[in-house]
Every structure is written in structure tokens, then in C-alpha cells.
Amino acid sequence: MALVDVNNFYVSSERAFDPSLEGKPLVVLSNNDGCVITRSAEAKALGIPMGAPWFQIAEQAKAWGLQARSSNYELYGDMSARVMEVLGRHTTDLEIYSIDEAFLTLGGTHREQRTTGRTIKQTVQRNTGLPVCVGIAPTKTLAKLANRWAKGNTRLDGVCHWELIPAGQREALLRRLKVTDIWGVGARSAARLNALGIDSAWDLTQADPVVIRKKFSVVLMRTVLELQGTPCITSNESTGNEQVMFSRSFAHPVSTPEAMRQALSVYAQGAASRLARKDLQGRVLTAFAGTSPFSTGTRSSPSICIPLPVHTADPLELTRAAHGLLPLIEEGVSYIRAGVIITDLQPVGTQDSLLNLELGSGDDADPEGGRAGAKDTGPLLHEISRRFGRSSIGLGHAGLRAGSEWTMKRDMLSPHYTTKWADLPVVKA
């Protein structure tokens, strides 16, 4: 099992099309240019912490030579798709874990696998301009550790095969790592493990899986077994598919139900796109909005939970459900955020999918609410958005290009180098 991870993905994507950023401190900012969410190595060396509010460091940026970019989600999404396409050439079993990570099943001997890892690293760099590290191991948990080691040890040149590392060195690494450094071990579990004298990753590796199951859970028992070299984490369990959320803060407050309708339409269809990307469907939709906790005016945090008739990723169905929040929106109240959460997820093609197809087989209906003929709408919208950018298509209110003053502020946005014709880079020879 190999884990391929793009190094400093957002920063690397920006540098791939703007070489002038190489070697310079660079940060990428969150929605509305609020906080630092990604830092280059040079920015970290300046002592800029993760989550630092931009307004606090903006004045010093020029003196530091610090460059900042707004989050270019269209660019990052397309670059991610390009990386995954390259990875898919090297395996018959590709599992996309996140926007910048994927698991691959590799065949051959250990040394052949390491050679394949080096080929993957070189090919991704050559074809996309993005640097990656590769961790190879018998299990996903160990592959995560191997990938971490590949990033932290320059002698490995970005590729680490766990079983080709001497046993003594592996033990030394595990003894240095805390249990919270292990994939899937949270702070609460760590505190309980520490109380049992299990402080390091090595301690957890030596634990009895049966005892761990009795005192904690099957999930943590599987982590122990994975650390011991027994594969236990399946594709569905490793994708973190407990929920899908699409939430944003507004650049300018929303104070009318009509403006909130448009925002909810965009967010519901964004959630539908994420479901389509993961081949998932959901049964429960929660829509919410909120005013600022520091507001001196009326404060309001309405939310509504809506069970759906069947598991679905249909953007029409999800949009109609999200609009169930509108009766709770107060005219004149300044809302600064809203979002949609989809839960009770399952893979496409299981249980009530046949019922879902039946419900989607009727006559045409309202574009913001009907089920008719819409079983393929979600994947279609996702594919168009992936190829041509998020704003290229939308249903109903989500298709409007004007009147969305609430959309997030991105004053330092780089060009959409790969998704807009007008932004295509020009090379002069």
C-alpha cells in the first residue's frame, strides 16, 4: 500500500504557475482572506503561525517579503484531478483520500515497489509541476508513517518503503512519536491511552489488540493491528465519510431571505458535487445560518434538519431541502455565514438506490425542487464544474452570475490558470 501526498499542496499549486514565488515566504488565506491556512517553509521560518489573522500580519508583509494568495479553489481542484489522473496510471486500485492524498495498491517485490514509488514521484513532478512524497508499507496506517518519514528525511529523497528501513530505525521513530501522531488517534483516546501507560506510537504498537478493543473500540483495535502489519482499514473506513459539509462565511452580511435562498442553492449544489466526487449519497440534510457572535444587533442561529425520502446526491433534491431553512430567516437580520451538512451517508448503488431511481423517473419538474429525470444531474454538474470551474454551471439561483454580493472576498486571488480561457498562461519563446 502506497500513500502519495502532495507537499504543501496549496503553496505548490500557486508556485507551479508562478515561478517567481519559489524561495519566497508565501501564505494562502482562508475564506474572505481571513486567516493563514497554508504556509511555505519560508513563511514558517518567519514564525507565522497557522491560523494567524491576515489583518494582524498584513502591515509587516512587505518588510518580510511575504507573499499572500487568496484560496484559489478552482485551481486546487483541477490540479488535484490532474495528480489523481497520473496516479491512476500506476495502479488498478486508486483510493482518493483527500484533495492532495491518495492510496495506491502496488505489486511486486519491496524493491520494485520502491522503484515504482520513485517513478510516481518523478512523473507527478514532470506532468503537473507538483512535488509529492510517497510512503509504502503493508497497511494504510504504516503507509501514513512512511510518508511522514519520507518528508522529514532528505536522504530518502521523498520515497520511503517501511519494510526496507532497518527494524531498529523503525522502532526509534515509533518511540519518538506520540500516540496522537498516529492516523486516527484523537486527543480523547490519547488521554485514556496515556493513563494506561501507552504514551508513544511504539507503546501502542506493542499493545494487545483484544485489550484495546475491550477498553476502547473496534476502530482503535484495528489501528493497533495496522501498526503491527495486519491490514484492517477498508476503503470506506479510511475516507472519513461520516458527513459532507459545504459552508462559507459571507464577504458582506446577508439580510434577506431571497439572498439567503441563493446562498443555500449554491451551497447545496456544492455539497452535491462533493458527494458525487466520492460516489456517496446522503439521507439527512442539515441547513444552518448564523449572525456574528460579536454582533450588537439581533443575534440568530437558525438551523433545520430534514430527512430525505431516500439516500440521494441529487442537487435538485438537496437544494429543495436546504430551502427549508428560509422560513426561519429573519428579514433585516445580518447573517454572516450559512452552510449545508449531509449525513447518514452510503456508497452509490446500495440499499435504496433502486427506489431513488424510481423516484427520479417521472416528468420534468421545477429546476429548484423536482426529482424528475435527475438521477444523473449530480455527476453531470460535478463533471462540468471539474472541467470548467465552479462558476461554469449551476441550477436555479446557483446559476446566477449577478447579484451575489455575499460571495466570499478573494482580493489576492491568482488567475484560474487551468479552468478559464482568459487566464491561460502565455509562453513567449
XYZ file of C-alpha atoms in Angstrom:
429
model
C 0.000 0.000 0.000
C 1.393 3.400 -1.002
C 0.261 6.798 0.223
C 1.090 9.635 -2.170
C 0.779 13.119 -0.682
C 1.419 16.460 -2.422
C 3.853 18.556 -0.414
C 2.293 21.816 0.794
C -0.416 21.436 -1.821
C -1.909 24.956 -1.983
C 1.502 26.645 -1.956
C 2.887 24.208 -4.527
C -0.110 24.773 -6.825
C 0.467 28.527 -6.718
C 4.170 28.128 -7.440
C 3.593 25.722 -10.322
C 2.320 28.615 -12.476
C 4.219 31.480 -10.839
C 7.911 30.556 -10.502
C 8.639 33.997 -9.015
C 7.156 32.646 -5.767
C 9.848 29.973 -5.439
C 12.033 30.535 -2.410
C 9.854 33.351 -1.099
C 7.692 33.211 2.029
C 4.136 32.515 0.867
C 0.855 32.020 2.697
C -2.565 31.024 1.394
C -5.559 32.527 3.179
C -8.920 31.127 4.224
C -12.350 32.240 3.039
C -12.727 36.028 2.864
C -8.941 36.333 3.216
C -9.361 35.810 6.927
C -6.606 33.570 8.300
C -3.474 31.753 7.204
C -4.302 28.149 6.283
C -1.131 27.157 4.435
C 2.472 28.334 4.879
C 5.552 27.740 2.810
C 8.703 26.637 4.613
C 9.992 30.210 4.314
C 6.825 31.586 5.937
C 7.129 29.091 8.773
C 10.720 30.265 9.301
C 9.366 33.788 9.851
C 7.376 32.425 12.778
C 3.963 32.949 11.174
C 1.586 30.571 12.996
C -1.132 28.538 11.351
C -4.441 30.358 11.675
C -2.857 33.791 12.072
C -5.390 36.511 11.126
C -4.216 38.245 7.957
C -5.062 41.725 9.234
C -2.546 41.252 12.049
C 0.385 40.496 9.741
C -0.581 42.406 6.566
C 1.316 45.557 7.560
C 4.538 43.620 8.157
C 4.223 41.527 4.978
C 6.121 43.986 2.778
C 9.032 44.258 5.200
C 9.216 40.460 5.409
C 8.883 39.983 1.664
C 5.829 37.872 2.445
C 3.517 36.974 -0.419
C -0.149 36.122 0.155
C -2.768 34.491 -2.042
C -6.497 34.012 -1.628
C -7.663 30.404 -1.748
C -7.988 29.516 -5.435
C -10.279 26.513 -5.038
C -10.817 26.187 -8.790
C -7.076 25.878 -9.397
C -6.531 23.489 -6.495
C -9.417 21.255 -7.535
C -8.174 20.986 -11.089
C -4.562 20.365 -10.015
C -5.808 17.643 -7.679
C -7.672 15.982 -10.556
C -4.509 16.078 -12.668
C -2.445 14.461 -9.903
C -5.023 11.714 -9.391
C -5.122 11.008 -13.125
C -1.355 10.488 -13.133
C -1.533 8.244 -10.057
C -4.230 6.133 -11.699
C -1.744 5.131 -14.407
C 0.383 3.270 -11.860
C -2.244 1.094 -10.180
C -5.536 -0.692 -10.756
C -6.664 0.265 -7.241
C -6.629 4.018 -6.532
C -8.405 5.405 -3.457
C -8.568 9.204 -3.282
C -8.348 10.102 0.394
C -8.372 13.911 0.186
C -7.675 16.718 -2.254
C -3.917 16.088 -2.012
C -3.640 12.450 -0.875
C -4.386 9.042 -2.351
C -3.739 5.401 -1.504
C -2.480 3.052 -4.222
C -2.093 -0.709 -4.193
C 1.305 -1.729 -5.605
C 2.509 -5.141 -6.711
C 5.984 -6.641 -6.997
C 8.820 -7.059 -4.531
C 9.686 -4.445 -1.927
C 12.464 -3.018 -4.077
C 10.231 -2.994 -7.150
C 7.597 -1.142 -5.145
C 10.163 1.447 -4.070
C 11.211 1.853 -7.700
C 7.561 2.388 -8.651
C 7.291 4.971 -5.869
C 10.232 6.884 -7.304
C 8.708 6.718 -10.778
C 5.419 8.088 -9.418
C 7.223 10.950 -7.701
C 9.126 11.880 -10.860
C 6.089 11.559 -13.136
C 3.820 13.733 -10.990
C 6.551 16.372 -10.739
C 7.153 16.332 -14.501
C 3.488 16.282 -15.573
C 1.963 18.667 -13.028
C 4.856 20.608 -11.509
C 3.844 19.472 -8.019
C 6.246 17.776 -5.576
C 4.985 14.658 -3.791
C 6.237 12.220 -1.206
C 5.472 8.501 -1.255
C 5.143 6.195 1.748
C 4.933 2.452 1.108
C 4.009 -0.149 3.738
C 1.854 -3.253 4.307
C -1.001 -1.197 5.812
C -2.521 2.254 5.398
C -1.566 3.354 8.901
C 2.060 2.380 8.348
C 1.987 3.964 4.877
C 0.977 7.229 6.582
C 4.002 6.916 8.864
C 6.283 6.056 5.956
C 5.042 9.103 4.054
C 5.760 11.293 7.082
C 9.258 9.843 7.291
C 9.800 10.482 3.571
C 9.031 14.160 4.129
C 11.267 14.513 7.161
C 14.345 12.638 5.930
C 16.175 14.179 2.978
C 18.242 11.012 2.480
C 15.112 9.176 1.354
C 14.531 11.673 -1.475
C 10.793 11.690 -0.936
C 10.152 7.935 -1.083
C 10.113 5.649 1.964
C 9.393 1.914 1.941
C 8.652 0.946 5.536
C 9.924 -2.610 5.260
C 13.208 -1.570 3.633
C 14.061 0.557 6.674
C 16.099 -1.349 9.334
C 13.938 -2.561 12.230
C 15.981 -0.583 14.755
C 15.368 2.678 12.918
C 11.644 1.963 12.669
C 11.475 1.334 16.400
C 13.396 4.528 17.145
C 10.928 6.524 15.053
C 7.897 4.969 16.756
C 9.386 5.696 20.176
C 9.778 9.377 19.262
C 6.190 9.761 18.070
C 3.279 10.422 20.418
C 0.125 8.347 20.077
C -1.621 11.439 18.712
C 0.816 11.341 15.782
C -0.821 8.108 14.648
C -3.513 8.390 11.992
C -6.939 8.106 13.598
C -5.919 8.561 17.259
C -7.593 11.644 18.711
C -6.886 13.664 21.834
C -9.564 11.952 23.945
C -8.326 8.464 23.145
C -4.750 9.625 23.683
C -5.539 10.843 27.193
C -7.046 7.470 28.107
C -4.129 5.624 26.500
C -1.662 7.764 28.447
C -3.457 6.828 31.665
C -2.714 3.182 30.803
C 0.963 3.963 30.258
C 0.681 3.997 26.454
C 2.445 7.237 25.560
C 4.315 6.636 22.327
C 3.482 5.099 18.979
C 5.798 2.253 19.919
C 3.794 1.595 23.090
C 0.626 1.395 21.014
C 2.298 -0.983 18.577
C 3.094 -3.331 21.476
C -0.431 -3.203 22.934
C -2.749 -6.225 22.964
C -5.432 -5.610 20.295
C -8.054 -7.559 22.265
C -7.469 -5.441 25.374
C -7.638 -2.269 23.311
C -10.959 -3.389 21.873
C -12.411 -4.051 25.322
C -11.237 -0.755 26.793
C -11.737 1.452 23.722
C -13.288 0.378 20.414
C -13.000 -1.842 17.378
C -11.659 1.157 15.455
C -8.676 1.612 17.770
C -8.084 -2.137 17.804
C -7.770 -2.018 14.029
C -5.244 0.789 14.340
C -3.123 -1.397 16.619
C -3.351 -4.301 14.190
C -2.398 -1.992 11.324
C 0.649 -0.823 13.279
C 1.550 -4.477 13.739
C 1.341 -5.048 9.968
C -2.161 -6.522 9.556
C -4.339 -4.620 7.024
C -7.694 -3.792 8.628
C -8.865 -0.462 7.227
C -11.040 -0.757 4.140
C -11.706 1.946 1.567
C -14.989 3.092 3.095
C -13.482 3.276 6.565
C -10.481 5.351 5.528
C -12.255 8.085 3.614
C -13.699 9.874 6.623
C -17.212 9.784 5.161
C -19.204 10.497 8.306
C -20.553 13.695 6.736
C -20.135 16.089 3.842
C -20.287 19.804 4.629
C -20.288 22.889 2.425
C -20.123 26.079 4.482
C -18.855 29.612 3.879
C -18.733 32.990 5.588
C -20.120 35.884 3.577
C -17.982 38.785 2.355
C -20.961 41.038 3.137
C -23.811 40.150 5.510
C -26.960 38.626 4.062
C -30.101 40.226 5.423
C -32.923 38.985 3.170
C -34.471 35.553 2.631
C -34.001 35.962 -1.141
C -30.243 36.454 -0.818
C -30.093 33.523 1.603
C -32.034 31.405 -0.929
C -29.298 31.994 -3.484
C -26.545 31.177 -0.985
C -28.256 27.963 0.105
C -28.728 26.969 -3.550
C -25.009 27.367 -4.199
C -24.009 25.525 -1.031
C -26.440 22.638 -1.505
C -25.161 22.100 -5.027
C -21.591 22.347 -3.753
C -22.380 19.575 -1.267
C -23.949 17.537 -4.069
C -20.757 17.898 -6.090
C -18.685 16.637 -3.175
C -20.991 13.654 -2.786
C -20.646 12.895 -6.498
C -16.858 13.115 -6.249
C -16.876 10.498 -3.501
C -19.619 8.318 -5.060
C -21.772 8.827 -1.971
C -25.413 9.558 -1.209
C -26.939 11.036 1.930
C -30.246 10.629 3.745
C -30.260 13.635 6.108
C -29.621 17.307 5.281
C -28.961 19.985 7.876
C -29.025 23.631 6.795
C -27.897 26.433 9.074
C -27.079 30.137 9.174
C -25.716 32.461 11.809
C -25.020 36.041 12.789
C -21.739 37.219 14.257
C -21.223 36.288 17.923
C -19.942 39.845 18.372
C -22.976 41.467 16.790
C -24.557 44.294 18.757
C -27.828 43.802 16.872
C -30.192 40.858 16.676
C -28.465 37.511 17.035
C -29.843 34.480 15.269
C -28.559 30.974 14.548
C -31.380 29.116 12.783
C -30.927 25.519 11.680
C -33.134 22.763 10.367
C -32.629 19.016 9.961
C -34.511 17.438 7.073
C -34.738 13.658 6.475
C -34.738 12.938 2.754
C -37.115 10.375 1.167
C -34.200 8.191 0.072
C -30.421 8.297 0.005
C -29.523 10.764 -2.733
C -26.864 13.027 -4.199
C -29.368 14.761 -6.469
C -28.606 18.520 -6.366
C -32.269 19.314 -7.075
C -33.430 17.328 -4.062
C -30.716 18.733 -1.810
C -31.385 22.315 -2.905
C -35.092 21.985 -2.209
C -34.346 20.532 1.234
C -31.860 23.311 2.052
C -34.522 25.904 1.255
C -36.444 24.522 4.219
C -34.334 26.905 6.309
C -35.782 30.005 4.619
C -38.895 30.385 6.832
C -36.501 30.732 9.793
C -34.506 33.564 8.194
C -35.471 36.938 9.667
C -35.717 39.915 7.328
C -33.223 42.636 8.221
C -31.012 40.424 10.429
C -27.355 40.407 9.330
C -26.265 36.814 8.758
C -22.556 36.311 8.175
C -22.450 32.586 7.384
C -24.510 29.638 6.203
C -23.931 26.039 5.304
C -25.254 22.611 4.433
C -24.301 19.297 6.051
C -25.194 15.909 4.570
C -25.166 12.891 6.913
C -26.246 9.239 7.007
C -24.022 8.533 4.019
C -23.689 5.378 1.978
C -21.945 4.458 -1.287
C -23.903 4.857 -4.503
C -25.567 1.614 -5.583
C -26.555 0.212 -2.194
C -29.837 -0.350 -0.387
C -32.425 2.172 -1.570
C -30.710 3.223 -4.804
C -33.350 1.418 -6.898
C -36.050 3.361 -5.089
C -34.113 6.563 -5.766
C -34.021 5.778 -9.492
C -37.753 5.098 -9.480
C -38.448 8.463 -7.830
C -36.330 10.176 -10.481
C -38.118 8.658 -13.476
C -41.125 10.949 -13.792
C -41.899 14.059 -15.832
C -39.874 17.285 -15.725
C -40.372 19.491 -12.679
C -39.233 22.768 -11.160
C -35.442 23.220 -11.556
C -35.002 24.003 -7.859
C -37.131 21.264 -6.442
C -38.234 18.488 -8.755
C -36.939 14.939 -8.714
C -37.770 14.294 -12.344
C -35.127 12.781 -14.573
C -32.433 13.981 -12.202
C -30.606 10.818 -11.251
C -27.651 11.798 -13.449
C -27.747 15.532 -12.779
C -25.339 15.484 -9.815
C -22.495 13.645 -11.587
C -23.061 15.752 -14.714
C -22.821 19.062 -12.827
C -19.774 17.813 -10.952
C -18.007 16.832 -14.170
C -18.758 20.184 -15.848
C -17.604 22.095 -12.766
C -14.458 19.995 -12.537
C -13.543 20.692 -16.159
C -14.608 24.317 -16.481
C -14.617 25.724 -12.938
C -17.156 26.035 -10.144
C -18.914 29.051 -11.601
C -19.358 27.462 -15.029
C -22.792 25.983 -14.303
C -25.493 25.974 -11.669
C -29.171 25.206 -11.207
C -31.702 27.900 -10.449
C -30.304 30.551 -8.112
C -26.909 28.835 -8.142
C -26.629 29.643 -11.856
C -26.898 33.403 -11.397
C -23.719 35.364 -12.097
C -25.001 38.708 -10.836
C -26.416 39.860 -7.527
C -24.181 37.671 -5.323
C -22.567 40.404 -3.248
C -22.435 37.921 -0.368
C -19.857 35.729 -2.121
C -16.587 35.475 -0.295
C -13.871 38.078 -0.696
C -10.730 36.941 -2.524
C -8.756 40.119 -3.152
C -5.439 38.321 -3.689
C -6.710 35.590 -5.987
C -4.280 34.189 -8.523
C -5.505 33.525 -12.081
C -7.527 30.414 -12.853
C -4.659 29.090 -14.933
C -6.292 25.797 -15.909
C -10.053 26.437 -15.851
C -10.595 29.805 -17.601
C -9.584 30.535 -21.191
C -8.791 34.147 -20.339
C -6.393 33.051 -17.599
C -4.379 30.524 -19.599
C -0.649 31.200 -19.164
C 1.113 32.634 -22.204
C 4.586 31.371 -23.024
C 6.844 33.554 -25.142
C 9.875 31.970 -26.765
